[in-house]
Amino acid sequence: MNRVGFGFDSHRFADDRPLKLCGVPIEHDRGLSGHSDGDAPLHALIDAMLAASGMGDIGDYFPDTEKKWKNADSSWMLSEAMQIVLQAGWAPVNCDLTIVTEAPKLKPQRARMRERIADLLGLDSTSVSVKAKTAEGMGPIGAGEGLAAWAIVLMEEID
Ligand code: MG
């Protein structure tokens, strides 16, 4: 049996933090605020994987009240989520992410982001899609207040 899961996340930009997206450090004058490293695309992907596996959502496992996840590398959170879904009998088949931000331009980092996620999920990078778009100046994302990400994942039953 296969199941699909969907996730969304957004974080505000902050001046005093490094930017990391899909587990890849990105050169930019601002990073994302948040309890962890603020890696919104990975948080959306974690939510999508947990949802497809019937295992709840990111807040169930990585609450922002817990010191353990303060400034945590979200790659580590994705690895933990991977163990949770595998133990529940589900493995990812492919995933597709869309990041919406006015800056920086992400196309140069796209291959690295795909490879990093593929690595963390045990997939070929051809099974991982990362797309970047702008909001064309509309709304808070368009004004550069923050960044949003959507993720969809297909999971297959492994038991
Ligand atoms: Mg988040």
mmCIF file of C-alpha atoms in Angstrom, residues 2-154:
data_model
loop_
_atom_site.group_PDB
_atom_site.id
_atom_site.type_symbol
_atom_site.label_atom_id
_atom_site.label_comp_id
_atom_site.label_asym_id
_atom_site.label_seq_id
_atom_site.Cartn_x
_atom_site.Cartn_y
_atom_site.Cartn_z
ATOM 1 C CA ASN A 2 1.094 3.564 -0.689
ATOM 2 C CA ARG A 3 0.109 6.743 1.108
ATOM 3 C CA VAL A 4 0.681 10.402 0.387
ATOM 4 C CA GLY A 5 1.470 13.097 2.971
ATOM 5 C CA PHE A 6 1.584 16.860 2.761
ATOM 6 C CA GLY A 7 3.398 19.446 4.887
ATOM 7 C CA PHE A 8 3.791 23.198 5.219
ATOM 8 C CA ASP A 9 6.043 25.435 7.302
ATOM 9 C CA SER A 10 7.144 29.051 7.435
ATOM 10 C CA HIS A 11 9.723 30.963 9.458
ATOM 11 C CA ARG A 12 10.613 34.637 9.836
ATOM 12 C CA PHE A 13 13.986 35.906 8.707
ATOM 13 C CA ALA A 14 16.298 37.080 11.503
ATOM 14 C CA ASP A 15 19.535 39.080 11.292
ATOM 15 C CA ASP A 16 21.680 37.123 13.690
ATOM 16 C CA ARG A 17 21.412 33.589 12.309
ATOM 17 C CA PRO A 18 23.006 31.526 9.526
ATOM 18 C CA LEU A 19 20.642 30.357 6.770
ATOM 19 C CA LYS A 20 20.215 26.623 6.280
ATOM 20 C CA LEU A 21 17.700 25.119 3.848
ATOM 21 C CA CYS A 22 17.183 21.401 3.202
ATOM 22 C CA GLY A 23 20.180 20.803 5.483
ATOM 23 C CA VAL A 24 22.488 22.880 3.264
ATOM 24 C CA PRO A 25 24.186 26.065 4.555
ATOM 25 C CA ILE A 26 23.314 28.957 2.220
ATOM 26 C CA GLU A 27 25.192 32.235 1.834
ATOM 27 C CA HIS A 28 22.792 35.061 2.807
ATOM 28 C CA ASP A 29 22.703 38.147 5.030
ATOM 29 C CA ARG A 30 19.916 36.686 7.188
ATOM 30 C CA GLY A 31 18.894 33.304 8.567
ATOM 31 C CA LEU A 32 15.559 31.965 9.827
ATOM 32 C CA SER A 33 14.298 32.399 13.373
ATOM 33 C CA GLY A 34 12.966 29.422 15.281
ATOM 34 C CA HIS A 35 13.673 27.121 18.186
ATOM 35 C CA SER A 36 15.739 24.842 15.932
ATOM 36 C CA ASP A 37 17.827 26.066 12.970
ATOM 37 C CA GLY A 38 14.566 27.194 11.278
ATOM 38 C CA ASP A 39 14.959 24.924 8.245
ATOM 39 C CA ALA A 40 11.339 25.286 7.058
ATOM 40 C CA PRO A 41 11.562 22.938 4.042
ATOM 41 C CA LEU A 42 12.842 20.093 6.243
ATOM 42 C CA HIS A 43 10.100 20.799 8.805
ATOM 43 C CA ALA A 44 7.469 20.629 6.030
ATOM 44 C CA LEU A 45 9.007 17.356 4.825
ATOM 45 C CA ILE A 46 9.000 15.872 8.346
ATOM 46 C CA ASP A 47 5.310 16.769 8.723
ATOM 47 C CA ALA A 48 4.509 15.200 5.337
ATOM 48 C CA MET A 49 6.310 11.942 6.210
ATOM 49 C CA LEU A 50 4.704 11.666 9.651
ATOM 50 C CA ALA A 51 1.264 12.459 8.193
ATOM 51 C CA ALA A 52 1.510 9.786 5.488
ATOM 52 C CA SER A 53 2.607 7.244 8.093
ATOM 53 C CA GLY A 54 -0.249 8.039 10.477
ATOM 54 C CA MET A 55 2.287 9.158 13.072
ATOM 55 C CA GLY A 56 1.054 12.639 13.946
ATOM 56 C CA ASP A 57 3.085 15.779 13.330
ATOM 57 C CA ILE A 58 6.422 17.426 14.053
ATOM 58 C CA GLY A 59 5.208 19.042 17.297
ATOM 59 C CA ASP A 60 4.528 15.591 18.780
ATOM 60 C CA TYR A 61 8.219 14.657 18.632
ATOM 61 C CA PHE A 62 10.176 17.914 18.494
ATOM 62 C CA PRO A 63 8.327 20.403 20.752
ATOM 63 C CA ASP A 64 9.765 23.924 20.748
ATOM 64 C CA THR A 65 9.687 23.854 24.535
ATOM 65 C CA GLU A 66 12.384 21.167 24.657
ATOM 66 C CA LYS A 67 15.987 22.301 25.173
ATOM 67 C CA LYS A 68 17.250 19.303 23.187
ATOM 68 C CA TRP A 69 15.983 20.891 19.947
ATOM 69 C CA LYS A 70 17.252 24.435 20.696
ATOM 70 C CA ASN A 71 19.259 25.515 17.629
ATOM 71 C CA ALA A 72 19.096 21.861 16.544
ATOM 72 C CA ASP A 73 20.231 20.876 13.066
ATOM 73 C CA SER A 74 16.945 19.950 11.358
ATOM 74 C CA SER A 75 18.826 17.231 9.408
ATOM 75 C CA TRP A 76 19.055 15.436 12.724
ATOM 76 C CA MET A 77 15.305 15.899 13.247
ATOM 77 C CA LEU A 78 14.639 14.449 9.769
ATOM 78 C CA SER A 79 16.838 11.435 10.583
ATOM 79 C CA GLU A 80 14.854 10.903 13.800
ATOM 80 C CA ALA A 81 11.561 11.240 11.866
ATOM 81 C CA MET A 82 12.898 8.692 9.352
ATOM 82 C CA GLN A 83 13.435 6.194 12.203
ATOM 83 C CA ILE A 84 9.898 6.860 13.514
ATOM 84 C CA VAL A 85 8.232 6.184 10.140
ATOM 85 C CA LEU A 86 10.418 3.124 9.417
ATOM 86 C CA GLN A 87 9.464 1.660 12.788
ATOM 87 C CA ALA A 88 5.810 2.326 11.912
ATOM 88 C CA GLY A 89 6.340 0.316 8.703
ATOM 89 C CA TRP A 90 6.645 3.098 6.114
ATOM 90 C CA ALA A 91 9.460 4.182 3.804
ATOM 91 C CA PRO A 92 9.615 7.202 1.488
ATOM 92 C CA VAL A 93 9.366 6.595 -2.278
ATOM 93 C CA ASN A 94 9.742 10.163 -3.548
ATOM 94 C CA CYS A 95 9.213 13.697 -2.338
ATOM 95 C CA ASP A 96 8.680 17.104 -3.879
ATOM 96 C CA LEU A 97 9.337 20.418 -2.116
ATOM 97 C CA THR A 98 8.563 24.015 -3.051
ATOM 98 C CA ILE A 99 10.326 26.867 -1.260
ATOM 99 C CA VAL A 100 8.920 30.382 -1.634
ATOM 100 C CA THR A 101 11.239 33.288 -0.846
ATOM 101 C CA GLU A 102 12.228 36.587 -2.467
ATOM 102 C CA ALA A 103 15.916 36.037 -1.624
ATOM 103 C CA PRO A 104 18.385 34.483 -1.905
ATOM 104 C CA LYS A 105 18.185 32.861 -5.327
ATOM 105 C CA LEU A 106 18.250 29.125 -4.596
ATOM 106 C CA LYS A 107 18.783 27.620 -8.026
ATOM 107 C CA PRO A 108 22.598 27.355 -7.566
ATOM 108 C CA GLN A 109 22.030 25.248 -4.404
ATOM 109 C CA ARG A 110 19.261 23.076 -5.791
ATOM 110 C CA ALA A 111 21.398 20.040 -6.644
ATOM 111 C CA ARG A 112 23.046 20.099 -3.211
ATOM 112 C CA MET A 113 19.661 20.359 -1.466
ATOM 113 C CA ARG A 114 18.299 17.406 -3.458
ATOM 114 C CA GLU A 115 21.379 15.323 -2.681
ATOM 115 C CA ARG A 116 21.264 16.163 1.025
ATOM 116 C CA ILE A 117 17.605 15.114 1.367
ATOM 117 C CA ALA A 118 18.198 11.996 -0.751
ATOM 118 C CA ASP A 119 21.061 11.095 1.559
ATOM 119 C CA LEU A 120 18.954 11.538 4.695
ATOM 120 C CA LEU A 121 16.027 9.517 3.278
ATOM 121 C CA GLY A 122 18.078 6.773 1.595
ATOM 122 C CA LEU A 123 16.745 7.739 -1.843
ATOM 123 C CA ASP A 124 18.300 8.471 -5.216
ATOM 124 C CA SER A 125 18.417 12.225 -5.838
ATOM 125 C CA THR A 126 16.165 11.690 -8.880
ATOM 126 C CA SER A 127 13.436 10.799 -6.352
ATOM 127 C CA VAL A 128 13.828 14.148 -4.578
ATOM 128 C CA SER A 129 12.607 17.386 -6.136
ATOM 129 C CA VAL A 130 13.334 20.844 -4.722
ATOM 130 C CA LYS A 131 11.807 23.861 -6.436
ATOM 131 C CA ALA A 132 12.265 27.530 -5.544
ATOM 132 C CA LYS A 133 9.921 30.369 -6.392
ATOM 133 C CA THR A 134 9.318 33.964 -5.363
ATOM 134 C CA ALA A 135 6.010 35.488 -4.255
ATOM 135 C CA GLU A 136 6.509 38.245 -6.861
ATOM 136 C CA GLY A 137 6.552 40.876 -4.130
ATOM 137 C CA MET A 138 3.101 39.970 -2.788
ATOM 138 C CA GLY A 139 2.272 39.664 0.922
ATOM 139 C CA PRO A 140 4.690 39.110 3.836
ATOM 140 C CA ILE A 141 6.825 36.570 1.943
ATOM 141 C CA GLY A 142 7.010 38.986 -0.969
ATOM 142 C CA ALA A 143 8.116 41.724 1.449
ATOM 143 C CA GLY A 144 10.969 39.494 2.599
ATOM 144 C CA GLU A 145 9.631 39.013 6.144
ATOM 145 C CA GLY A 146 10.108 35.266 5.964
ATOM 146 C CA LEU A 147 10.209 32.107 3.910
ATOM 147 C CA ALA A 148 7.619 29.372 3.359
ATOM 148 C CA ALA A 149 7.918 25.780 2.215
ATOM 149 C CA TRP A 150 5.560 23.036 1.100
ATOM 150 C CA ALA A 151 6.374 19.331 0.845
ATOM 151 C CA ILE A 152 4.591 16.288 -0.489
ATOM 152 C CA VAL A 153 5.847 12.736 -0.037
ATOM 153 C CA LEU A 154 4.789 9.281 -1.197
#
